[in-house]
């Protein structure tokens, strides 16, 4: 195998772990529920505070007003995508394509550099799952207690606590459903209509659909989604190399593992630093044992690092038996951070971000398109002029009423039949049927290239090319 690829190891689960799983048998069986023990430490704090910040952002954004509407509103029905003072229309959606490319290369860059930190810290599946586990822990007790309770009788106290947990989960799910739909439907109206029973079918359907997805994913599916369904888990290995930061167990330092007294000189006993306390396994949300080596189920959440660091502290050993490290570092080599693959992803990412800002800066405040009348190429009018008919489509992309002036260039003297000054409301698409008449003596060829010109009160001008045809 080449040096910059990670060797394949057989990490088939050998035993079921009675401290983390509900049933005996295959620990990766989706029906085998994992009881995740709460982990506390620096990385968990980072995830908790980061998660709270992102959750607050997600919840607050649909409530932020801008002028007389919502600051961010992706109005699919009206085909208008509002971001504060900017409104984008379907014709501006190259911006969206650029954003997708930025997101893809951002993910490639981060994954090559820091492994699956997206999964461990930012993925909604993880953020919501840890939030749901927090409620579980507070209302039903520790993982150990929950596992014992679930295999015993359902007492009235347990029933009450389980009911409270599900009510809390459902409330969070409903708020999540509202918030998500509030990015597409005006939020205040949505909430008002919902609670006064005046909401129409589709918004209610989507609120309940996303609420059900949240409840099902964070409450029940959890690691099943990460281990069995998420496509990202499958293709991430293509981005990993031996210098990618992963969560790794230092085998040389940890083995041979085994229990010992705190006062014992474990080196004399022929033992490594791992006391085989199993805490790193019990806190793992995907139910794996990181001591088996790098596994695709690992979401780089760092819970096992915090758990193990605590054990090391208690034992008076140096922290970092499990740490964010690289395959190279684990095998005694130095880690090369600046490497061609990472630099390549970074360069493309910077170019695409630059392109995005150029595209944003060149979004025009008004759109003009010209449709020729296809039923009649040209006709002679009562004044003896050759007349061509068009429909001009004008979109006011600003947030204010606008007055536009229209003219045509490329034909010399023309007669304009229709409005040349129009008032268009914010976001309105104005269809203007009109025609142009030209004295046949001024036409030197059967087809003349012309330009329709639109200018607004601030001297912003756009020109759209079309044809004037003389087939008589
Ligand atoms: S092995 Fe550690 S880092 Fe990986 S998912 Fe489990 S707890 Fe998180
Ligand atoms: S938490 Fe650390 S000491 Fe305990 S079993 Fe895991 S690796 Fe060994």
Coordinates of C-alpha atoms and ligand atoms in Angstrom, one line a residue:
X1 CA 0.0 0.0 0.0
X2 CA 1.3 3.5 -0.8
X3 CA 2.7 5.6 2.1
X4 CA -0.1 8.3 2.0
X5 CA -3.0 5.8 2.3
X6 CA -4.3 4.5 5.6
X7 CA -3.9 0.7 5.9
X8 CA -7.0 -1.4 6.3
X9 CA -7.4 -3.1 9.6
X10 CA -10.0 -5.7 10.6
X11 CA -11.9 -4.0 13.4
X12 CA -14.9 -6.4 13.5
X13 CA -16.6 -6.1 16.9
X14 CA -15.5 -9.2 18.8
X15 CA -17.8 -8.9 21.8
X16 CA -21.0 -7.1 22.7
X17 CA -20.4 -4.6 25.4
X18 CA -22.9 -5.0 28.3
X19 CA -22.2 -1.5 29.5
X20 CA -23.2 0.3 26.3
X21 CA -25.7 -1.9 24.5
X22 CA -29.2 -3.1 25.2
X23 CA -29.1 -6.6 23.8
X24 CA -26.5 -9.3 23.4
X25 CA -25.3 -9.9 19.8
X26 CA -24.1 -7.7 17.0
X27 CA -23.4 -4.3 18.5
X28 CA -23.9 -2.6 15.1
X29 CA -27.4 -4.1 14.6
X30 CA -29.7 -1.0 14.3
X31 CA -32.1 -2.5 16.8
X32 CA -29.4 -2.8 19.4
X33 CA -29.9 0.5 21.3
X34 CA -26.8 2.3 22.6
X35 CA -26.9 3.9 26.0
X36 CA -24.5 6.8 25.8
X37 CA -22.9 7.9 29.0
X38 CA -22.5 11.6 29.5
X39 CA -19.0 12.9 29.0
X40 CA -17.6 16.2 30.4
X41 CA -14.5 17.9 29.3
X42 CA -12.9 20.5 27.1
X43 CA -14.1 19.1 23.8
X44 CA -17.6 18.5 25.1
X45 CA -17.8 22.1 26.2
X46 CA -16.6 23.3 22.8
X47 CA -19.3 21.2 21.2
X48 CA -22.0 22.3 23.7
X49 CA -21.3 26.0 23.4
X50 CA -20.7 25.8 19.6
X51 CA -24.0 23.9 19.3
X52 CA -25.9 26.4 21.5
X53 CA -24.6 29.3 19.4
X54 CA -25.6 27.6 16.1
X55 CA -28.9 26.6 17.5
X56 CA -29.7 30.1 18.6
X57 CA -28.6 31.5 15.2
X58 CA -30.9 28.9 13.5
X59 CA -33.8 29.8 15.7
X60 CA -33.4 33.6 15.7
X61 CA -32.8 34.3 12.0
X62 CA -36.4 33.7 10.8
X63 CA -37.6 36.3 13.4
X64 CA -35.2 39.1 12.2
X65 CA -37.2 41.8 10.3
X66 CA -35.9 43.9 7.5
X67 CA -38.1 46.7 6.4
X68 CA -41.6 45.3 6.1
X69 CA -40.6 41.7 5.6
X70 CA -38.4 39.0 7.0
X71 CA -34.7 39.6 6.6
X72 CA -34.0 36.0 5.2
X73 CA -37.0 34.5 3.4
X74 CA -36.6 31.9 0.7
X75 CA -40.0 32.3 -0.9
X76 CA -40.3 29.4 -3.3
X77 CA -43.9 30.1 -4.3
X78 CA -43.0 33.7 -5.4
X79 CA -39.6 32.5 -6.7
X80 CA -37.9 35.3 -4.6
X81 CA -35.0 34.6 -2.3
X82 CA -34.5 37.5 0.1
X83 CA -31.3 38.2 2.0
X84 CA -31.7 41.5 3.9
X85 CA -31.5 44.2 1.1
X86 CA -30.8 41.7 -1.7
X87 CA -33.5 39.7 -3.6
X88 CA -32.4 36.9 -5.8
X89 CA -34.5 35.4 -8.6
X90 CA -34.2 32.0 -10.4
X91 CA -32.0 33.7 -13.0
X92 CA -29.5 34.5 -10.2
X93 CA -29.2 30.9 -9.1
X94 CA -25.7 30.5 -10.5
X95 CA -24.9 32.0 -7.1
X96 CA -26.5 29.0 -5.5
X97 CA -24.4 26.7 -7.7
X98 CA -21.3 28.6 -6.6
X99 CA -22.4 28.3 -2.9
X100 CA -22.7 24.5 -3.3
X101 CA -19.3 24.2 -4.8
X102 CA -17.9 26.4 -1.9
X103 CA -19.7 24.1 0.6
X104 CA -18.3 20.9 -1.2
X105 CA -14.7 22.2 -1.3
X106 CA -15.0 23.6 2.3
X107 CA -16.0 20.1 3.4
X108 CA -13.1 18.5 1.4
X109 CA -10.6 20.9 2.9
X110 CA -11.9 20.5 6.5
X111 CA -12.1 16.7 6.2
X112 CA -8.6 16.3 4.7
X113 CA -7.2 18.6 7.5
X114 CA -9.3 17.6 10.6
X115 CA -11.2 14.5 9.6
X116 CA -14.9 14.3 10.5
X117 CA -15.1 17.3 12.7
X118 CA -18.2 18.4 10.8
X119 CA -19.9 15.3 12.0
X120 CA -18.7 15.6 15.6
X121 CA -19.3 19.3 16.2
X122 CA -21.6 20.9 13.6
X123 CA -23.8 18.3 11.9
X124 CA -27.4 18.9 13.0
X125 CA -27.8 15.1 13.6
X126 CA -25.1 15.3 16.3
X127 CA -26.1 18.7 17.7
X128 CA -29.8 17.5 18.1
X129 CA -28.8 14.1 19.3
X130 CA -26.6 15.4 22.1
X131 CA -29.4 17.8 23.1
X132 CA -31.9 14.9 23.3
X133 CA -29.4 12.8 25.3
X134 CA -29.1 15.8 27.7
X135 CA -32.9 15.6 28.4
X136 CA -32.7 11.8 28.7
X137 CA -29.9 12.1 31.2
X138 CA -31.7 14.8 33.3
X139 CA -35.1 13.0 33.3
X140 CA -34.1 9.3 33.4
X141 CA -30.7 9.3 34.9
X142 CA -27.3 8.1 33.8
X143 CA -26.7 5.6 31.0
X144 CA -26.2 2.8 33.5
X145 CA -29.4 3.6 35.3
X146 CA -31.3 3.9 32.1
X147 CA -30.1 0.5 30.9
X148 CA -31.1 -1.2 34.1
X149 CA -34.5 0.6 34.2
X150 CA -35.3 -0.4 30.7
X151 CA -34.7 -4.1 31.4
X152 CA -36.8 -4.0 34.6
X153 CA -40.5 -3.2 35.3
X154 CA -42.1 0.0 34.1
X155 CA -42.9 1.7 37.4
X156 CA -45.2 4.8 37.6
X157 CA -42.2 7.0 38.4
X158 CA -40.4 5.8 35.3
X159 CA -43.5 6.2 33.2
X160 CA -43.8 9.8 34.4
X161 CA -40.2 10.5 33.6
X162 CA -40.3 8.8 30.2
X163 CA -43.5 10.8 29.4
X164 CA -41.7 14.1 30.4
X165 CA -38.8 13.2 28.2
X166 CA -40.9 12.5 25.2
X167 CA -42.9 15.8 25.8
X168 CA -39.6 17.7 25.9
X169 CA -38.3 15.9 22.8
X170 CA -41.6 16.6 20.9
X171 CA -41.6 20.3 22.0
X172 CA -38.0 20.7 20.6
X173 CA -39.0 18.8 17.4
X174 CA -42.0 21.1 16.9
X175 CA -39.9 24.3 17.4
X176 CA -37.4 22.8 15.0
X177 CA -40.1 22.1 12.4
X178 CA -41.5 25.7 12.8
X179 CA -38.1 27.3 12.6
X180 CA -37.1 25.3 9.4
X181 CA -40.3 26.1 7.6
X182 CA -40.0 29.7 8.8
X183 CA -37.1 30.1 6.4
X184 CA -39.5 29.5 3.5
X185 CA -42.8 30.9 4.8
X186 CA -43.1 34.2 6.8
X187 CA -42.5 33.1 10.3
X188 CA -44.9 35.3 12.3
X189 CA -47.8 34.6 10.0
X190 CA -47.0 30.8 10.1
X191 CA -47.1 30.7 13.9
X192 CA -50.2 32.9 14.2
X193 CA -52.0 30.9 11.5
X194 CA -51.0 27.6 13.1
X195 CA -52.2 28.4 16.6
X196 CA -55.4 30.1 15.4
X197 CA -56.1 27.0 13.2
X198 CA -56.0 29.2 10.0
X199 CA -52.9 27.7 8.4
X200 CA -53.2 26.1 5.0
X201 CA -52.4 22.4 4.5
X202 CA -48.8 22.5 3.1
X203 CA -47.1 24.7 5.7
X204 CA -48.7 22.6 8.5
X205 CA -47.6 19.4 6.7
X206 CA -44.0 20.5 6.4
X207 CA -43.9 21.7 10.0
X208 CA -45.1 18.3 11.2
X209 CA -42.9 16.5 8.7
X210 CA -39.7 18.2 9.9
X211 CA -40.8 17.8 13.6
X212 CA -41.3 14.1 13.0
X213 CA -37.9 13.8 11.3
X214 CA -36.2 15.6 14.2
X215 CA -38.0 13.5 16.8
X216 CA -37.2 10.2 14.9
X217 CA -33.6 11.1 14.1
X218 CA -32.4 12.6 17.4
X219 CA -34.6 10.6 19.7
X220 CA -34.6 7.1 18.1
X221 CA -32.3 6.7 15.1
X222 CA -29.2 8.6 16.4
X223 CA -26.1 6.6 15.4
X224 CA -28.1 4.4 13.0
X225 CA -28.2 7.5 10.8
X226 CA -24.4 8.0 11.1
X227 CA -23.4 4.4 10.8
X228 CA -25.9 3.0 8.3
X229 CA -27.4 5.8 6.3
X230 CA -25.2 8.9 6.0
X231 CA -23.4 8.9 2.6
X232 CA -20.7 11.2 4.0
X233 CA -19.4 8.4 6.3
X234 CA -18.8 6.3 3.2
X235 CA -16.8 8.6 1.0
X236 CA -14.8 10.5 3.7
X237 CA -12.0 7.9 3.5
X238 CA -11.3 9.1 0.0
X239 CA -10.2 12.4 1.6
X240 CA -8.2 11.0 4.5
X241 CA -4.5 10.5 4.4
X242 CA -1.9 9.7 7.1
X243 CA -1.6 13.4 8.0
X244 CA -5.4 13.9 8.6
X245 CA -6.2 14.6 12.2
X246 CA -8.3 11.8 13.6
X247 CA -9.2 10.6 17.1
X248 CA -6.6 8.0 17.8
X249 CA -5.5 5.7 20.6
X250 CA -1.8 5.5 21.3
X251 CA -1.4 1.7 21.2
X252 CA 2.3 1.8 22.1
X253 CA 1.6 3.8 25.3
X254 CA -1.7 2.1 26.2
X255 CA -0.9 -1.6 25.8
X256 CA -0.9 -4.0 27.5
X257 CA -4.1 -2.7 29.0
X258 CA -5.4 -3.9 32.4
X259 CA -6.7 -2.8 35.8
X260 CA -4.3 -1.9 38.5
X261 CA -4.2 0.0 41.8
X262 CA -3.5 3.7 41.6
X263 CA -0.4 3.3 43.7
X264 CA 1.0 0.4 41.7
X265 CA 4.0 0.8 39.4
X266 CA 2.3 -0.4 36.2
X267 CA 5.4 -0.4 34.2
X268 CA 6.9 -3.0 36.6
X269 CA 3.7 -5.0 36.2
X270 CA 4.3 -5.0 32.4
X271 CA 1.2 -2.8 31.8
X272 CA 0.6 0.2 29.6
X273 CA -1.3 3.3 30.5
X274 CA -4.8 2.0 29.6
X275 CA -6.5 0.8 32.8
X276 CA -9.3 -0.8 30.7
X277 CA -11.9 1.2 32.5
X278 CA -14.1 1.2 29.3
X279 CA -15.2 4.8 29.8
X280 CA -14.0 5.7 26.2
X281 CA -16.5 3.1 24.9
X282 CA -19.4 4.1 27.2
X283 CA -19.3 7.7 26.1
X284 CA -19.1 7.0 22.4
X285 CA -22.3 8.0 20.7
X286 CA -21.7 5.4 17.9
X287 CA -20.9 2.6 20.3
X288 CA -17.3 1.8 19.0
X289 CA -14.1 1.1 20.8
X290 CA -11.5 3.5 19.5
X291 CA -8.8 1.2 20.9
X292 CA -9.6 -1.1 17.9
X293 CA -8.2 1.6 15.6
X294 CA -9.6 4.1 13.1
X295 CA -13.2 3.1 12.2
X296 CA -15.6 4.8 9.7
X297 CA -18.2 5.0 12.5
X298 CA -16.1 7.5 14.4
X299 CA -17.5 11.0 14.1
X300 CA -14.5 12.7 15.7
X301 CA -16.6 14.1 18.5
X302 CA -13.8 13.8 21.1
X303 CA -16.1 12.4 23.8
X304 CA -13.6 9.5 24.4
X305 CA -10.7 11.9 24.6
X306 CA -12.4 13.8 27.5
X307 CA -13.4 10.6 29.2
X308 CA -9.9 9.1 28.9
X309 CA -8.2 12.4 30.0
X310 CA -10.2 12.2 33.2
X311 CA -9.1 8.7 33.8
X312 CA -5.4 9.7 33.2
X313 CA -5.8 12.6 35.6
X314 CA -7.2 10.3 38.3
X315 CA -4.4 7.8 37.8
X316 CA -1.8 10.6 37.8
X317 CA -0.7 9.7 34.2
X318 CA -0.1 12.2 31.4
X319 CA -3.2 13.1 29.4
X320 CA -3.5 12.3 25.7
X321 CA -3.7 8.5 25.6
X322 CA -6.6 9.1 23.2
X323 CA -6.2 12.4 21.3
X324 CA -6.6 14.3 18.1
X325 CA -3.6 13.0 16.3
X326 CA -2.5 11.6 12.9
X327 CA -1.6 8.1 11.7
X328 CA 1.9 9.4 11.0
X329 CA 2.3 10.8 14.5
X330 CA 1.0 7.5 16.0
X331 CA 3.6 5.6 14.1
X332 CA 6.4 7.9 15.3
X333 CA 6.7 10.1 12.2
X334 CA 6.1 13.8 12.0
X335 CA 2.9 15.2 10.6
X336 CA 3.0 17.2 7.4
X337 CA 0.2 19.8 7.6
X338 CA 1.0 21.6 4.3
X339 CA 0.6 19.0 1.7
X340 CA -0.5 19.2 -2.0
X341 CA -4.0 17.8 -1.6
X342 CA -4.8 20.2 1.2
X343 CA -3.3 23.2 -0.6
X344 CA -5.2 22.3 -3.7
X345 CA -8.6 22.1 -1.9
X346 CA -7.7 25.4 -0.1
X347 CA -6.8 27.1 -3.4
X348 CA -10.0 26.1 -5.1
X349 CA -12.0 27.1 -2.1
X350 CA -10.5 30.6 -2.1
X351 CA -11.1 31.0 -5.8
X352 CA -14.7 30.0 -5.5
X353 CA -15.2 32.3 -2.5
X354 CA -13.7 35.2 -4.6
X355 CA -16.0 34.2 -7.5
X356 CA -19.0 34.3 -5.2
X357 CA -18.3 37.8 -4.1
X358 CA -17.8 38.9 -7.7
X359 CA -21.2 37.3 -8.6
X360 CA -22.9 39.0 -5.6
X361 CA -21.4 42.4 -6.6
X362 CA -22.7 42.0 -10.2
X363 CA -26.3 41.1 -9.3
X364 CA -28.3 43.7 -11.1
X365 CA -31.1 45.6 -9.4
X366 CA -33.5 45.0 -12.3
X367 CA -34.0 42.3 -14.9
X368 CA -35.0 42.7 -18.5
X369 CA -35.9 40.0 -21.0
X370 CA -37.3 40.4 -24.5
X371 CA -39.6 38.0 -26.2
X372 CA -40.4 38.4 -29.9
X373 CA -43.9 37.8 -31.2
X374 CA -43.5 34.4 -32.9
X375 CA -46.9 34.4 -34.7
X376 CA -46.0 37.2 -37.0
X377 CA -42.4 38.1 -37.9
X378 CA -43.3 41.6 -39.2
X379 CA -46.3 43.5 -40.7
X380 CA -47.0 46.8 -42.4
X381 CA -49.0 49.3 -40.2
X382 CA -51.5 52.0 -41.3
X383 CA -48.6 54.6 -41.5
X384 CA -46.7 52.3 -44.0
X385 CA -44.1 51.4 -41.4
X386 CA -42.7 47.9 -40.9
X387 CA -43.8 46.9 -37.4
X388 CA -42.4 44.2 -35.1
X389 CA -44.1 43.1 -31.8
X390 CA -42.4 42.2 -28.6
X391 CA -43.2 41.4 -25.0
X392 CA -40.7 43.0 -22.5
X393 CA -40.5 41.4 -19.1
X394 CA -39.1 43.7 -16.4
X395 CA -38.4 42.5 -12.8
X396 CA -37.8 45.0 -10.1
X397 CA -35.3 43.2 -7.8
X398 CA -35.0 46.1 -5.3
X399 CA -37.1 46.7 -2.2
X400 CA -38.5 50.0 -3.4
X401 CA -41.0 51.1 -6.1
X402 CA -39.0 52.0 -9.3
X403 CA -39.7 54.0 -12.4
X404 CA -38.0 52.8 -15.5
X405 CA -37.4 54.4 -19.0
X406 CA -37.3 52.2 -22.0
X407 CA -35.8 52.9 -25.5
X408 CA -34.4 51.0 -28.4
X409 CA -31.0 51.4 -30.2
X410 CA -29.8 50.3 -33.6
X411 CA -32.6 51.5 -35.9
X412 CA -32.3 55.3 -36.1
X413 CA -35.8 56.9 -36.0
X414 CA -38.4 54.6 -34.7
X415 CA -42.0 54.8 -33.5
X416 CA -42.5 53.2 -30.1
X417 CA -46.0 51.8 -29.7
X418 CA -46.7 51.1 -26.0
X419 CA -45.5 52.5 -22.6
X420 CA -42.0 53.9 -22.5
X421 CA -42.1 54.8 -18.8
X422 CA -43.3 52.2 -16.3
X423 CA -43.7 52.0 -12.6
X424 CA -42.8 48.6 -11.1
X425 CA -43.4 47.6 -7.5
X426 CA -40.7 45.7 -5.4
X427 CA -40.4 42.1 -6.6
X428 CA -43.0 42.6 -9.3
X429 CA -42.6 41.0 -12.8
X430 CA -44.0 43.5 -15.3
X431 CA -45.1 42.2 -18.7
X432 CA -45.1 45.0 -21.3
X433 CA -46.5 44.1 -24.8
X434 CA -45.2 46.7 -27.3
X435 CA -44.2 47.2 -30.9
X436 CA -41.7 49.2 -32.9
X437 CA -42.4 50.8 -36.3
X438 CA -39.7 51.7 -38.8
X439 CA -39.9 53.5 -42.1
X440 CA -38.9 50.8 -44.7
X441 CA -36.5 53.3 -46.3
X442 CA -34.4 53.2 -43.1
X443 CA -33.9 49.4 -43.2
X444 CA -30.8 48.3 -45.0
X445 CA -31.2 44.5 -44.4
X446 CA -34.0 42.0 -43.7
X447 CA -32.7 41.4 -40.2
X448 CA -31.3 44.2 -38.0
X449 CA -29.7 43.6 -34.6
X450 CA -31.2 46.0 -32.1
X451 CA -30.8 46.7 -28.3
X452 CA -33.6 47.4 -25.9
X453 CA -32.3 49.7 -23.2
X454 CA -33.8 50.1 -19.7
X455 CA -32.6 52.8 -17.3
X456 CA -33.8 53.6 -13.8
X457 CA -33.9 56.9 -11.9
X458 CA -30.3 56.3 -10.6
X459 CA -28.9 56.0 -14.2
X460 CA -28.4 52.3 -13.9
X461 CA -28.8 50.9 -17.4
X462 CA -29.1 47.5 -18.9
X463 CA -29.3 46.6 -22.6
X464 CA -30.7 43.4 -24.1
X465 CA -30.1 42.3 -27.6
X466 CA -32.9 41.3 -30.0
X467 CA -33.7 41.3 -33.8
X468 CA -35.9 43.6 -36.0
X469 CA -37.1 41.6 -39.0
X470 CA -38.4 42.9 -42.3
X471 CA -40.0 40.0 -44.3
X472 CA -42.2 42.1 -46.5
Ligands
LIG1 S1 -14.6 6.9 19.0 FE1 -14.5 8.8 20.2 S2 -14.4 10.5 18.8 FE2 -15.1 8.6 17.7 S3 -17.3 8.8 17.8 FE3 -16.7 7.5 19.5 S4 -16.4 9.0 21.2 FE4 -16.6 10.2 19.3
LIG2 S1 -10.8 5.6 28.8 FE1 -8.6 5.5 28.5 S2 -7.9 4.2 30.2 FE2 -10.1 3.8 30.1 S3 -10.3 2.1 28.7 FE3 -10.4 3.9 27.4 S4 -8.3 4.2 26.7 FE4 -8.2 2.8 28.5

